[in-house]
Short mmCIF file of C-alpha atoms in Angstrom, two decimals:
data_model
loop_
_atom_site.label_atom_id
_atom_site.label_comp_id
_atom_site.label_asym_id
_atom_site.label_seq_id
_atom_site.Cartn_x
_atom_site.Cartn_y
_atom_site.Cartn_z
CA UNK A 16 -137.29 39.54 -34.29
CA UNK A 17 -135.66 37.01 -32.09
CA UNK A 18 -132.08 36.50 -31.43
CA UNK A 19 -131.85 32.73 -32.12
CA UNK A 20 -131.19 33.00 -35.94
CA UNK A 21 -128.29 35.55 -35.44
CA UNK A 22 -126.35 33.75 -32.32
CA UNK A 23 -126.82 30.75 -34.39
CA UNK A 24 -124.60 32.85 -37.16
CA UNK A 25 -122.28 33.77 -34.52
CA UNK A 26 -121.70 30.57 -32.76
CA UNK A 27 -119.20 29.10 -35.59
CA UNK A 28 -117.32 32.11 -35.41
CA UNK A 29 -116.95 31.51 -31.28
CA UNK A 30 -116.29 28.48 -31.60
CA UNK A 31 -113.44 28.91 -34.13
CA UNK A 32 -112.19 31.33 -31.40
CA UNK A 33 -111.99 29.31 -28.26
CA UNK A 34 -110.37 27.07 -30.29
CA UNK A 35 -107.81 29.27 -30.72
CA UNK A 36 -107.65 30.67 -27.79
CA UNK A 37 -106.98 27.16 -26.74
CA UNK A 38 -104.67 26.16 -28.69
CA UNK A 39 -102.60 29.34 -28.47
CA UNK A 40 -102.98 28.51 -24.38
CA UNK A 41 -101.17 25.40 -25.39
CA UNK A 42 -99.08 26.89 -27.55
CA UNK A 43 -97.40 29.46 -25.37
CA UNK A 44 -97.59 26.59 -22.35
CA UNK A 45 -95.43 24.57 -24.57
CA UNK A 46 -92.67 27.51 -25.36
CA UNK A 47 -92.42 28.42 -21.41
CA UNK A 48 -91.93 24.90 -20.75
CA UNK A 49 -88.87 24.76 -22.58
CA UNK A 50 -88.12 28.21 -22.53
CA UNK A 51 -84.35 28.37 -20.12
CA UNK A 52 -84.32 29.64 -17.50
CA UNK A 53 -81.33 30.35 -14.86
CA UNK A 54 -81.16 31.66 -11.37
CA UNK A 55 -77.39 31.80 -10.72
CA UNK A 56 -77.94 33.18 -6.89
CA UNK A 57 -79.08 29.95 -5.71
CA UNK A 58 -76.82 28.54 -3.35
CA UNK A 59 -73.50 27.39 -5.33
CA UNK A 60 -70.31 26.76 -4.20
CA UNK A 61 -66.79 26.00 -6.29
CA UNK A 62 -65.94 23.47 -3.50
CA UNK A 63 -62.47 22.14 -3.88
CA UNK A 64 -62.28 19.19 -6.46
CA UNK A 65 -62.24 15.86 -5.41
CA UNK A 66 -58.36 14.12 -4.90
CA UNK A 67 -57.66 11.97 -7.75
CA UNK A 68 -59.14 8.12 -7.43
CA UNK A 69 -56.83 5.72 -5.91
CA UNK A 70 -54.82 3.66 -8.60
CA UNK A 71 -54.54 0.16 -7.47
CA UNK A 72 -51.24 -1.27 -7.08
CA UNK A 73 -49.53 -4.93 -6.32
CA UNK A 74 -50.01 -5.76 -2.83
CA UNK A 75 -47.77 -8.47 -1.09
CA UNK A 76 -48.97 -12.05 -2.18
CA UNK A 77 -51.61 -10.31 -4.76
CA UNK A 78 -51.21 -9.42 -8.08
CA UNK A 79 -54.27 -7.36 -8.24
CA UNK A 80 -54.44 -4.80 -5.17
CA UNK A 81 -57.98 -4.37 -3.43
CA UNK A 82 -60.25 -1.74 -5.00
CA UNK A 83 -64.00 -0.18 -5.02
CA UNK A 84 -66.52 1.42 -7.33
CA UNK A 85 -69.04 0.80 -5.07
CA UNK A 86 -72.20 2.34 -6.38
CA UNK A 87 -73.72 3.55 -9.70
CA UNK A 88 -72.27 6.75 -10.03
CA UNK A 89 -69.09 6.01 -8.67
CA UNK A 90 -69.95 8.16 -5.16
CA UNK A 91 -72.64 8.12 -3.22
CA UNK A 92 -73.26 11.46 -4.91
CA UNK A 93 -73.25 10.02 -7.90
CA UNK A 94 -71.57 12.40 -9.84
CA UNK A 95 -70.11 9.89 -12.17
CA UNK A 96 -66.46 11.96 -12.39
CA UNK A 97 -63.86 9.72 -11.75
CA UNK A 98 -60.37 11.46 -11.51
CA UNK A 99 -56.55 10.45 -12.08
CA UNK A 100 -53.89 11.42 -11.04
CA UNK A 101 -52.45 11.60 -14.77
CA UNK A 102 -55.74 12.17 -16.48
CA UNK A 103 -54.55 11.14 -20.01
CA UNK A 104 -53.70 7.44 -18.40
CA UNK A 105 -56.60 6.18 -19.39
CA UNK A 106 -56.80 7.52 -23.39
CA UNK A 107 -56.89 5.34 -26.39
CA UNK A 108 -55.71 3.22 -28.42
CA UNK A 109 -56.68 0.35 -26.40
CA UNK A 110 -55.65 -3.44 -26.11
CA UNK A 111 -58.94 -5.82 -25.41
CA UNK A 112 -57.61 -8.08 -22.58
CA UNK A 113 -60.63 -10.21 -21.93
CA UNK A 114 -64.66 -10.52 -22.36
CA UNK A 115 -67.62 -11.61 -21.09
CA UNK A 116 -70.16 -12.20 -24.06
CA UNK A 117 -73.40 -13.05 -23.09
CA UNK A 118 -76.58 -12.58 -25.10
CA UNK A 119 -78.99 -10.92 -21.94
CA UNK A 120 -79.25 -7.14 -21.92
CA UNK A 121 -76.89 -5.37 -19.74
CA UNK A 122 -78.76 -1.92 -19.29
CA UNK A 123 -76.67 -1.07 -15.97
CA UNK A 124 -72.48 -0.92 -15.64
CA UNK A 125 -70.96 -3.39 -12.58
CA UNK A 126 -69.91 -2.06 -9.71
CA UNK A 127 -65.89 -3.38 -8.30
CA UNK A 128 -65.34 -4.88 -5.34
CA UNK A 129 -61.77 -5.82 -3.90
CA UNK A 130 -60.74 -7.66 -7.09
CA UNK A 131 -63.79 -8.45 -8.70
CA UNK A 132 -66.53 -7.11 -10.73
CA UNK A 133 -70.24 -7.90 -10.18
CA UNK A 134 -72.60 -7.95 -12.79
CA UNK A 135 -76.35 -7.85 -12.50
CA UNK A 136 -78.15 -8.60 -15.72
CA UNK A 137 -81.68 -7.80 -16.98
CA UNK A 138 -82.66 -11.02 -16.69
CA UNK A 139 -81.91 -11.35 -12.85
CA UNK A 140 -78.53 -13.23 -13.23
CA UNK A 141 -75.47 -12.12 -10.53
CA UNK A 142 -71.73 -12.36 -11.74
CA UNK A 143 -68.77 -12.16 -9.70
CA UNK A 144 -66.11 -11.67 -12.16
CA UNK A 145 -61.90 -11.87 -12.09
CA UNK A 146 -61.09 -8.05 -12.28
CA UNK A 147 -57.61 -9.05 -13.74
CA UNK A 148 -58.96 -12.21 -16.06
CA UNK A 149 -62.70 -12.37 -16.43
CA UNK A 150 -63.05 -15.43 -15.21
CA UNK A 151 -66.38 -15.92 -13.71
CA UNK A 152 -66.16 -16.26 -10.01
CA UNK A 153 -69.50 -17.39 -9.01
CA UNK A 154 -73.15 -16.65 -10.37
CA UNK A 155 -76.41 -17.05 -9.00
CA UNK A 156 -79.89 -16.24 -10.67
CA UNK A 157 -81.23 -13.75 -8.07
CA UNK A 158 -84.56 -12.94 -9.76
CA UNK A 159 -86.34 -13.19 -13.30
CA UNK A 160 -86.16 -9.47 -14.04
CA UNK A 161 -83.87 -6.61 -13.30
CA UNK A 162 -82.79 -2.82 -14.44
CA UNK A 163 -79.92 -1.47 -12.16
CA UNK A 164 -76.48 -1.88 -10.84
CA UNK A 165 -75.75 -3.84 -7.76
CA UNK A 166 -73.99 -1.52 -4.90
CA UNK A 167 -70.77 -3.13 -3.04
CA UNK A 168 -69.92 -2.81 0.88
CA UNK A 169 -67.90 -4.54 3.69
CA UNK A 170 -67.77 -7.87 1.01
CA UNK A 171 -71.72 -7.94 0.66
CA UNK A 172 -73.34 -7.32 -2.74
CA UNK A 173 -76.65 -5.23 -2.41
CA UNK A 174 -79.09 -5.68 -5.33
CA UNK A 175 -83.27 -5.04 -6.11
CA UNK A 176 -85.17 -6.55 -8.39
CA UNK A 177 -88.02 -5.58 -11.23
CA UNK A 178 -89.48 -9.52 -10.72
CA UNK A 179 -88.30 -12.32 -8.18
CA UNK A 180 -89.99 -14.63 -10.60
CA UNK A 181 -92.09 -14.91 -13.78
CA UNK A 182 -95.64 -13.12 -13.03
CA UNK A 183 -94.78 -11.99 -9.70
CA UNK A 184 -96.38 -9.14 -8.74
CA UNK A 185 -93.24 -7.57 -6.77
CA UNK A 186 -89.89 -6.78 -6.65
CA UNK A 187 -87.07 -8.14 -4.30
CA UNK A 188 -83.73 -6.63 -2.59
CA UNK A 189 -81.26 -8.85 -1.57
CA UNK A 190 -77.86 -9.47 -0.16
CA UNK A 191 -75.50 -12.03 -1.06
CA UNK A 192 -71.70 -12.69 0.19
CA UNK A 193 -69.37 -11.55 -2.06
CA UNK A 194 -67.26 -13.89 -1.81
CA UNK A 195 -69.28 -17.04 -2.72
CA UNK A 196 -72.85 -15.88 -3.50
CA UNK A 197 -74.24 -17.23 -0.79
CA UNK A 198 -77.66 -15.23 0.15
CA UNK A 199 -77.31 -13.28 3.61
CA UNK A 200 -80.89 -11.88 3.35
CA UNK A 201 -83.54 -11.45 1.34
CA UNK A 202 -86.55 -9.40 1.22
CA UNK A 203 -90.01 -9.21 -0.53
CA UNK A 204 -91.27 -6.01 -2.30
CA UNK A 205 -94.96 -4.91 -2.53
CA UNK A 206 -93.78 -3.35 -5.97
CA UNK A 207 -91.10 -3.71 -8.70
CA UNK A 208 -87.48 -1.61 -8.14
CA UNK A 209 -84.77 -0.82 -10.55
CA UNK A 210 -83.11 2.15 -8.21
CA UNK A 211 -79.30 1.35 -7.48
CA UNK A 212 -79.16 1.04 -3.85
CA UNK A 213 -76.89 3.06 -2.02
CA UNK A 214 -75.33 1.92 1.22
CA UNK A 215 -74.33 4.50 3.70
CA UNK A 216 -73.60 3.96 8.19
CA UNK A 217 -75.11 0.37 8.07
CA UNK A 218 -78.15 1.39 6.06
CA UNK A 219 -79.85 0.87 2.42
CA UNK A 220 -81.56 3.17 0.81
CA UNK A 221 -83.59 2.50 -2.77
CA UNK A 222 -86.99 3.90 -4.31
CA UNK A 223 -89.77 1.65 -6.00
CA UNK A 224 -92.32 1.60 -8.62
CA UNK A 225 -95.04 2.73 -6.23
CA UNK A 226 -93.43 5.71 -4.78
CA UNK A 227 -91.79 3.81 -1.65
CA UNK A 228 -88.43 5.39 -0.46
CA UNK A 229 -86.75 2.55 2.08
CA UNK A 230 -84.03 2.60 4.38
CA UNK A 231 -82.95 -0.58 5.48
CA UNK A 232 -80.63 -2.16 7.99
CA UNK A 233 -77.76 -3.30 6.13
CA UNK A 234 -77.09 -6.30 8.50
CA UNK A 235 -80.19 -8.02 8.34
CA UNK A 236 -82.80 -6.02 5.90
CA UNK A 237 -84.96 -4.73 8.55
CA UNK A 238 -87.01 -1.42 7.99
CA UNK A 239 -85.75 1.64 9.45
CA UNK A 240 -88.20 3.87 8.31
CA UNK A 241 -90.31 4.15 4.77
CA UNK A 242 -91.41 7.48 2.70
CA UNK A 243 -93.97 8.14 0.00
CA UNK A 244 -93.26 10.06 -3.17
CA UNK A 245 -95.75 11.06 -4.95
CA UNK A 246 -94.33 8.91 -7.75
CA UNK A 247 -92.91 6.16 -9.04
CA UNK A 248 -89.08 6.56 -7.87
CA UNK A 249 -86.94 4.89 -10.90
CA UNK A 250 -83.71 6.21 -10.53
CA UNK A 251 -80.74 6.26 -7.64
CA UNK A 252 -81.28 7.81 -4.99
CA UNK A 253 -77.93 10.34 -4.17
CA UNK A 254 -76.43 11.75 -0.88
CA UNK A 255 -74.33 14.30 0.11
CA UNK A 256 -71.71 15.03 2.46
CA UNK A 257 -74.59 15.56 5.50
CA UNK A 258 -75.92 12.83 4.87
CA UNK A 259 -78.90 13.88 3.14
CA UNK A 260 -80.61 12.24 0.65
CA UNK A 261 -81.58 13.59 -2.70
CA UNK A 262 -83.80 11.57 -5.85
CA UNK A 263 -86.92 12.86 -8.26
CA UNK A 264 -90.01 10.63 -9.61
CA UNK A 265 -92.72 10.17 -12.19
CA UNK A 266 -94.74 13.12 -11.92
CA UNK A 267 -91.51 15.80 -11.75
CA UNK A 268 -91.08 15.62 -7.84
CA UNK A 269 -88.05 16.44 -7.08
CA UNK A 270 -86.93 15.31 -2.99
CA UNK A 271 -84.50 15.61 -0.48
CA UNK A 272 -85.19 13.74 2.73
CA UNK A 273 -82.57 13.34 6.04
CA UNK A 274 -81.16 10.29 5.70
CA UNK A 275 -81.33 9.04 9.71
CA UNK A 276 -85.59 9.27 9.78
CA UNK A 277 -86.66 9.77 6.36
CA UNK A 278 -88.22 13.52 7.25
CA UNK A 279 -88.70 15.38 4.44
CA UNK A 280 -86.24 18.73 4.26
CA UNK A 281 -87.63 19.91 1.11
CA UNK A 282 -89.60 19.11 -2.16
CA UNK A 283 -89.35 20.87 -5.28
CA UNK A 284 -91.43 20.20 -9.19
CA UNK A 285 -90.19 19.14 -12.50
CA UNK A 286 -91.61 18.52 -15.34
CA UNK A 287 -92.50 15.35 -16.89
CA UNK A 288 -90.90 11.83 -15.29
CA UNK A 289 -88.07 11.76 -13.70
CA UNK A 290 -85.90 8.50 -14.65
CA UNK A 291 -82.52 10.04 -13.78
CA UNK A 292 -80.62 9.90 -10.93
CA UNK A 293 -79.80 12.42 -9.52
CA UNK A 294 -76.09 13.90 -8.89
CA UNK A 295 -75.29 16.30 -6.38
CA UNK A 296 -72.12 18.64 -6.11
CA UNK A 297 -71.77 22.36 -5.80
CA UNK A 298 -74.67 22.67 -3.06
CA UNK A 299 -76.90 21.72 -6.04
CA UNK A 300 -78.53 18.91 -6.91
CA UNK A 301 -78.73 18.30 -11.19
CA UNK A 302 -81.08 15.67 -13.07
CA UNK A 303 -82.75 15.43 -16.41
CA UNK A 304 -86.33 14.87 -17.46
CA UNK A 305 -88.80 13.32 -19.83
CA UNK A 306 -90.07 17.03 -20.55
CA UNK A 307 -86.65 17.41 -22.38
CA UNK A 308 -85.12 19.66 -19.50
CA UNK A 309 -82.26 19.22 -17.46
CA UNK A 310 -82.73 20.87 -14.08
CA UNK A 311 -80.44 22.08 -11.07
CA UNK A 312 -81.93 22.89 -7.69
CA UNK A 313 -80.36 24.21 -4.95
CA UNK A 314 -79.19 21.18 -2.46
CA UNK A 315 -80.33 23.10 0.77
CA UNK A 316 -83.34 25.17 -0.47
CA UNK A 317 -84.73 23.33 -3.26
CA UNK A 318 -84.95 26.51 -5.14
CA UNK A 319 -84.70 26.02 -9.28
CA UNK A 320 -81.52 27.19 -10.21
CA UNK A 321 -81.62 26.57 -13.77
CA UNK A 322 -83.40 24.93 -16.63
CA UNK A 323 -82.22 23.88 -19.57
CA UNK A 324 -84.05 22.42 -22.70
CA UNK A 325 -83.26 19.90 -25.03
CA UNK A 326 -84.84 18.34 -28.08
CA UNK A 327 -85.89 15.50 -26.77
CA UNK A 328 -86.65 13.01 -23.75
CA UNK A 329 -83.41 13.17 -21.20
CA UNK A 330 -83.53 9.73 -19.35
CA UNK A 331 -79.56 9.62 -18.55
CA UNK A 332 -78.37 10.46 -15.49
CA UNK A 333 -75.68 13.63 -15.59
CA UNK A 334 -72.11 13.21 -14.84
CA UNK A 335 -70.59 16.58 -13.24
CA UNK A 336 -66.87 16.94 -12.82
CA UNK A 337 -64.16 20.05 -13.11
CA UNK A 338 -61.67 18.46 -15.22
CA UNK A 339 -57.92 19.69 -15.08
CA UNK A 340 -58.09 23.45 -16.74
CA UNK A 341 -61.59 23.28 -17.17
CA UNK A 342 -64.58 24.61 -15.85
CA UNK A 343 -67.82 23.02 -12.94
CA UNK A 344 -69.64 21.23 -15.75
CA UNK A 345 -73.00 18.96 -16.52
CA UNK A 346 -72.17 16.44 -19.14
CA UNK A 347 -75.87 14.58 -20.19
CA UNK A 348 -76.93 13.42 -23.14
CA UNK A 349 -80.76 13.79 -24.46
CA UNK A 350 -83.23 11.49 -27.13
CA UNK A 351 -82.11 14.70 -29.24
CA UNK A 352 -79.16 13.11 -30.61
CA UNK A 353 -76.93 15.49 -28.71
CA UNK A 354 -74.46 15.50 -26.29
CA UNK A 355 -74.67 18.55 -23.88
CA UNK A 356 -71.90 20.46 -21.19
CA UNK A 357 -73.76 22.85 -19.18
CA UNK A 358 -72.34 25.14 -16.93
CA UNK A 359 -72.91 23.93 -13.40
CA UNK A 360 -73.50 26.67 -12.03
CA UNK A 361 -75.72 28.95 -14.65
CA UNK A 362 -77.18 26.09 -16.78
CA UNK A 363 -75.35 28.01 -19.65
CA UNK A 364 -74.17 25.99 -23.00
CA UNK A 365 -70.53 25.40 -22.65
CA UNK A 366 -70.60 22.99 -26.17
CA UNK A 367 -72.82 20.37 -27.71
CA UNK A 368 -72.08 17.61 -29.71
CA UNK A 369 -73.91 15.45 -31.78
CA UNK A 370 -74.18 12.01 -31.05
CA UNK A 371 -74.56 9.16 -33.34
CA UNK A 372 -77.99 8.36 -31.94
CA UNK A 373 -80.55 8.85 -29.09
CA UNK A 374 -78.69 8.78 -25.37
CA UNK A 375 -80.74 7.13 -23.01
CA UNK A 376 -77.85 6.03 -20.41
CA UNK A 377 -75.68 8.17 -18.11
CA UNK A 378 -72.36 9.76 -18.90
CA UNK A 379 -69.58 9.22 -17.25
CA UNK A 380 -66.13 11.35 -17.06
CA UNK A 381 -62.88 9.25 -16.79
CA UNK A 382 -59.74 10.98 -16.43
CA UNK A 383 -60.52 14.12 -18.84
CA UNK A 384 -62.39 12.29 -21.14
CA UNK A 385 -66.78 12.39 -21.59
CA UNK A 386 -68.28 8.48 -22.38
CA UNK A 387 -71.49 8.07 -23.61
CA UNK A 388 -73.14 5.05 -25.17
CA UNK A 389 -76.14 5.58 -27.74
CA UNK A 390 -79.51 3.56 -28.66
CA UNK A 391 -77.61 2.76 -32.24
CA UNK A 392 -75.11 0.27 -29.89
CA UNK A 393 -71.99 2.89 -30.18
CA UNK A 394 -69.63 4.25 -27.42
CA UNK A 395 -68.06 7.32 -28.19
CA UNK A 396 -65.24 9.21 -26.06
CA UNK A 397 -64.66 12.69 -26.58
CA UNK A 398 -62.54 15.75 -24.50
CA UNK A 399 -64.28 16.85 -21.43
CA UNK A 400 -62.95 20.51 -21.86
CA UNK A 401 -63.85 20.92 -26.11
CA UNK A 402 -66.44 18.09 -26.52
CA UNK A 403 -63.18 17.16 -29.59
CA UNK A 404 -63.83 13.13 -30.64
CA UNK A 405 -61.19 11.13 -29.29
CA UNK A 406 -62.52 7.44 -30.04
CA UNK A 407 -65.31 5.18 -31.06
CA UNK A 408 -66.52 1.99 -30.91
CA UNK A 409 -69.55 -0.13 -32.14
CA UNK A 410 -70.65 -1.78 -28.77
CA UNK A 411 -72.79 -0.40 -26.37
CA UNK A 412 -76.03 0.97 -26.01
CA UNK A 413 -76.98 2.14 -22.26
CA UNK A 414 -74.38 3.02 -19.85
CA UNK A 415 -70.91 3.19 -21.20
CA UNK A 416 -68.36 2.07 -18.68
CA UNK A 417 -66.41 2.15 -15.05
CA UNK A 418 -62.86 2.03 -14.63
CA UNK A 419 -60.41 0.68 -11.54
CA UNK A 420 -57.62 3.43 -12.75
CA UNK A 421 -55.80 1.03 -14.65
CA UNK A 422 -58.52 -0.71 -17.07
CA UNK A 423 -61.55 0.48 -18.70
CA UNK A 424 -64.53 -1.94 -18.80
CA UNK A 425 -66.71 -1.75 -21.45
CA UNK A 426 -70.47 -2.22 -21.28
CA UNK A 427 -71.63 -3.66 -24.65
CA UNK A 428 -75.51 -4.52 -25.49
CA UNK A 429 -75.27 -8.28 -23.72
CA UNK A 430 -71.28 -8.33 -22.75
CA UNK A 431 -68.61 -6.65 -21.00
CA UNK A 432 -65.08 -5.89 -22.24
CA UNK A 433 -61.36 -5.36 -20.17
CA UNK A 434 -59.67 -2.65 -22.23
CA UNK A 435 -56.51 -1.42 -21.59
CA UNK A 436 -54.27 1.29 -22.84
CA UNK A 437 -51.88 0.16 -25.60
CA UNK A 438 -48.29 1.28 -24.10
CA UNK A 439 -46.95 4.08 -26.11
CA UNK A 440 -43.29 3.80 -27.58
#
């Protein structure tokens, strides 16, 4: 008898099986990948906070007194905490004092500069705004396409660009005076970039679509020295007090490279893409993921200190502060529909709150007060200590807002907004 007609019976039956197998493979992949996990030995240290933000105050002849929020993030390592001395300065109710309505998509918050805000919009427009009245300074059409904030140094305005025109098939960075507009430099991409550029010694650094790390000369735009990721490097990059540089990409790469010749000191694997920037504080380095985790490496070893899982996609870009009687803390939001404090240190829930829709822009701490803006075009403030509401409003969408100490600006879908604290009697 031959064995054809019975391993015909029993093929079926195999086949059901490695199909299961498979499956089950993919199963169990799925429930490590967003299983936590936490490493608390990595390198950490409870490094003294930061001193409260300079307030600005009336200078001689000036009304408004000179003041910066240079980069996206606030510092240049973008930790997006931005202290008071009196952190309940800056709480509701509020008094609007002026706007800037527009109808273009404002995905990214200005950056301040002396007395003025600058603006870059997602269609490539460049406003230098009145910190004190709004009142648009200058404005200059810098490209056709754009997805970042501008960065602020020694009166020069530092900004790249998705598309310098209309079917072009690269991006741009350029460098404009601040005080009129008036181009200083201007250089050609070989691919699109929406990563904030950070200025640091006379140098620029910013990522790009195809992987591209520069450093450029701040003075004229000349290349100091390039890097390849092995992906596409949307988000900030971030630097710490040695001046070394620290950013992730598509793919999960996660980098940190010396600043002065681009050498690589360590790299380190995600999951998923990596849109956020990065923030780094505590000798760790914490960003969130398209694989709905948030991550913290170590800032010297790259180790994985902890992993943290969400519900959903985590494009944001974490804010970590130590508020007044609180605790080193990761404040990011997810496509979950939750707002999430993480112990900085252990990755460990310290609360969650639910948002009022999916959080695709950073957080930002002010004072002792979370921000967040949601995809349903709301703002929401709530206590950085409890995750407690505090206030609401229906504008917004991406990132939520900066602050010069004494205002609060706004970023609504396509317009900006001066708010001010209503004086208490």
């Amino acid at each position: 008898m031959t064995r054809g007609p019975r391993l015909r019976r029993w093929l079926p039956w195999v086949a059901g099986l490695g199909s299961m197998l498979v499956l089950g493979g993919a199963a169990l992949a799925l429930t490590l990948r967003h299983r936590d996990i936490s490493n608390p030995n990595v390198e950490f240290t409870n490094q003294p906070a930061q001193p409260p933000a300079p307030e600005p105050k009336p200078t001689r002849g000036h009304a408004e007194a000179s003041f910066e929020w240079p980069v996206y993030g606030y510092s240049k390592q973008r930790t997006r905490e931005f202290r008071l001395s009196d952190p309940s300065s800056l709480h509701p109710p509020y008094n609007q004092k002026w706007a800037e309505h527009g109808r273009v998509l404002l995905e990214f918050p200005p950056v301040l500069g002396r007395r003025a805000l600058y603006m870059l919009k997602n269609n490539g427009a460049l406003y230098a705004l009145s910190r004190k009245s709004g009142r648009v300074l200058w404005k200059k059409k810098v490209g056709s396409l754009a997805a970042s904030s501008p960065a602020y140094a020694h009166n020069t305005i530092y900004a790249v660009l998705l598309s310098r025109f209309k079917g072009a098939p690269g991006g741009r960075i350029i460098a404009l005076d601040a005080r009129d507009g008036r181009v200083r430099w201007s250089r050609k991409l070989p691919s699109r970039s929406e990563s904030s550029p950070l200025i640091d010694h006379g140098r620029v650094f910013f990522g790009s679509e195809d992987g591209t790390v520069y450093s450029l000369r701040a003075r004229d735009g000349s290349i100091r020295w390039r890097y390849k990721a092995g992906g596409a490097v949307k988000g900030a990059l971030a630097m710490d007090h040695h001046r070394n540089l620290y950013f992730g990409s598509y793919g999960g790469g996660v980098y940190s490279l010396r600043a002065r010749d681009g050498s690589q000191r360590w790299r380190a694997q995600a999951g998923g893409n990596i849109y956020s920037t990065a923030a780094v504080a505590y000798d760790r380095v914490y960003l969130g993921s398209t694989d709905g985790n948030v991550y913290s490496f170590g800032a010297a070893s790259g180790r994985l200190a902890w992993r943290h899982a969400t519900g959903g996609y985590v494009y944001g870009s974490p804010a970590v502060a130590h508020v007044p009687d609180g605790k080193p803390t990761v404040y990011i939001g997810s496509y979950d529909n939750k707002l999430y404090a993480l112990d900085a240190r252990t990755g460990g829930v310290r609360w969650t709150r639910g948002a009022e829709g999916k959080i695709s822009g950073g957080t930002v701490v002010i004072g002792d007060l979370v921000f967040y803006s949601t995809l349903n075009k709301t703002t929401t403030a709530v206590g950085a200590r409890t995750g407690k509401f505090i206030w609401r409003t229906r504008r917004g969408a991406f990132n939520p807002a900066v602050s010069d100490g004494r205002r609060l600006f706004l970023v609504g879908y396509s317009s900006l907004f001066a708010l001010m604290p209503k004086k208490k009697r």
